[in-house]
Amino acid sequence: MDENFPQKVLRQLFGFDSFRPNQEVIIKSILSGCDVFAVMPTGGGKSLCYQLPAVIFDGVCVVVSPLLSLMKDQVDSARELGIRAATLNSTTGKRDFVQTVQAMENGNLDLLYVSPERFNTPGFIERLKKNKIAFFAIDEAHCISEWGHQFRPDYLALRQIVDIFPNVPIAAFTATATAEVSADIQKQLRLREPFCVRASFDRPNLSYRVVYKDDLSLQLVSFLTSVPGQSGIIYRGTRKKVEDTAKMLTKHGFDVRPYHAGMSDTERAWVQDAFSKDQIQIIVATIAFGMGIDKSNVRFVIHADLPKNIEGYYQETGRAGRDGSPSQCLLLFGYQDVILQKSFIDKYEDPQVRDTTWRQLQEMIKFAEADQCRRKALLRYFGEEYSSANCGNCDFCNDEIHRVDATVDAQKALSAMQRTGNRYGIGHLVDVLVGAKTAKIKQLKHNTLPTYGVGSDKPKPYWRFLINALVYKGAAIMKPDCDYPVPQVTQYGWDIMRGNEPVEIIQFPTLKKQPRTKVENEDVLTDSIRNDHDLFEMLRQRRKELAQERHVPPYVIFTDKTLLEMANQKPMTPEDMLKIAGVGERKMEVYGMTFLELIVDYVLVTVEEPEFDPEWLE
Ligand code: ADP
Ligand code: ZN
């Protein structure tokens, strides 16, 4: 085979000019008949690694995939590219089943997606044996590991593949990063000296930012106003919070739906599907949302409550920007969340679980407190060294986070606590510090205390933040058995008050100012959003109509990134159109002209006619 053949197929079929990191070596290994084990982050482009060789090989590539919704989207996507793909799972009707099996037997199928349950039925394996199998692709391979977080017993059936199909290569893919699970997957699948790839977990197009969580509703409204029309996910810690936030945002006129495990399956499926199809702009969800979301144009992921661990945070933020376009990850952080979560953790019976959970939460807090580039911190968590000194795409590197000495303020706050008898909640302490004139203060005569008003030079949120931080640092503890959280000065707090211990805190930006910093290396595409926004919107609208007609998610037709590039480059001929990343031959044939016409129209109408100058005629 011609060395450059995969490259040609990449251009013609997928419409991409170059491979993403590791795609080419993976594809070549599969083509050479090797087993492959690949760990790549979400958005790394795993599907292409097996779709492309599936087209080149004779015979069918059997893809085992754990989720029905994912399978359906993958089949739709592949078919849009002109790949002969089908799925067999528990929802496949008899007619489709027969048709698919026939296509396979006649050699008319490139890709067959099956659920592990389907694979595990004896009749099915017998049937497979009668066909020419090019290779097996195991998607979400960590589902085979009991050590992973998404163990699926049916995946264990895949252990038989090497016995039943000894000459057929297996390519296993996962985005789960830990070394233990990786080793276990290879062992469970019994891979034969696999070619192993571990891609970088860096997602350069994601920006990471942590802001101080103060007035959540106001902050969310302010953020969403700054990203009109963009798709995004807001994660909240509990179902109730999900419901509340969704209601609040709906009242403010945003296109929002809630999603959590308390909703019926049908409701959830509907929400997920509508979000995929761009019919819902924003989802407010618990962490139940996300598995099986293939949507490529999620432009922001907000964590409105502190995630429980870094792994979860990474996976959830990873749902943003699969198409490679700039996307934002925002964490709203406050020590009040830490204290709340700690109080839950303390209630765990099993000391081992308690310790692990607390250690994981502490890692997360350390991440929020940023003593280094956020990207570097995340990657280090997964055992990867980020080499650049400044990533240019996080708040730490953009110099938005400052550490300040807060010893004097800490003394003021602790003194307010002490002088009011360690008996009042944070709200009241803050009122005392800023010198508020509340009825409670008058009644308790707290306006006569020496600490009354000593903090009037700083806003209330600052003091709330500081007091919570002091509790987290152990300078105060929440008294047990109170109806509401009441902090009490500890020995360490006394040391601070006596000037024996310095206190440093982080000054997070709050969101209200909405810095919307322009990152230096931010894709030119973002500019094009602004400049050619109208055209982009027209293309999007057209895509939405086509998607509705064809019952597929819009990104299956073209991704946002592709549309942005069209709006930016404004191709005027089919040849130009084919140069756009994401426009392959088949998509050009099916959709190219529709979009091309729109662009040509747009360009001709908006280009100014040279003014007619009668003098020039003479
Ligand atoms: P994963 O399964 O690893 O999360 P996907 O296979 O869904 O990632 O790919 C993510 C996105 O990247 C898709 O929109 C896909 O079309 C795009 N993509 C994949 N490979 C390339 C490439 N070589 N060049 C440009 N875009 C690519
Ligand atoms: Zn950085």
XYZ file of C-alpha atoms and ligand atoms in Angstrom, residues 208 372-377 386 388-398, ligand 2:
20
model
C -9.104 27.486 32.839
C 1.063 27.277 39.526
C -0.295 27.180 35.992
C -3.628 25.334 36.060
C -2.776 23.303 32.995
C 0.485 22.258 34.552
C -1.312 21.281 37.760
C 3.891 20.331 31.057
C 6.066 25.422 28.860
C 6.533 28.026 31.602
C 3.402 29.923 30.691
C 0.430 28.291 28.976
C -1.082 31.659 28.096
C -4.547 30.242 28.573
C -5.274 30.110 32.293
C -5.858 32.743 34.921
C -2.581 31.998 36.670
C -0.537 32.481 33.523
C -2.566 35.544 32.602
Zn -1.367 28.340 32.572
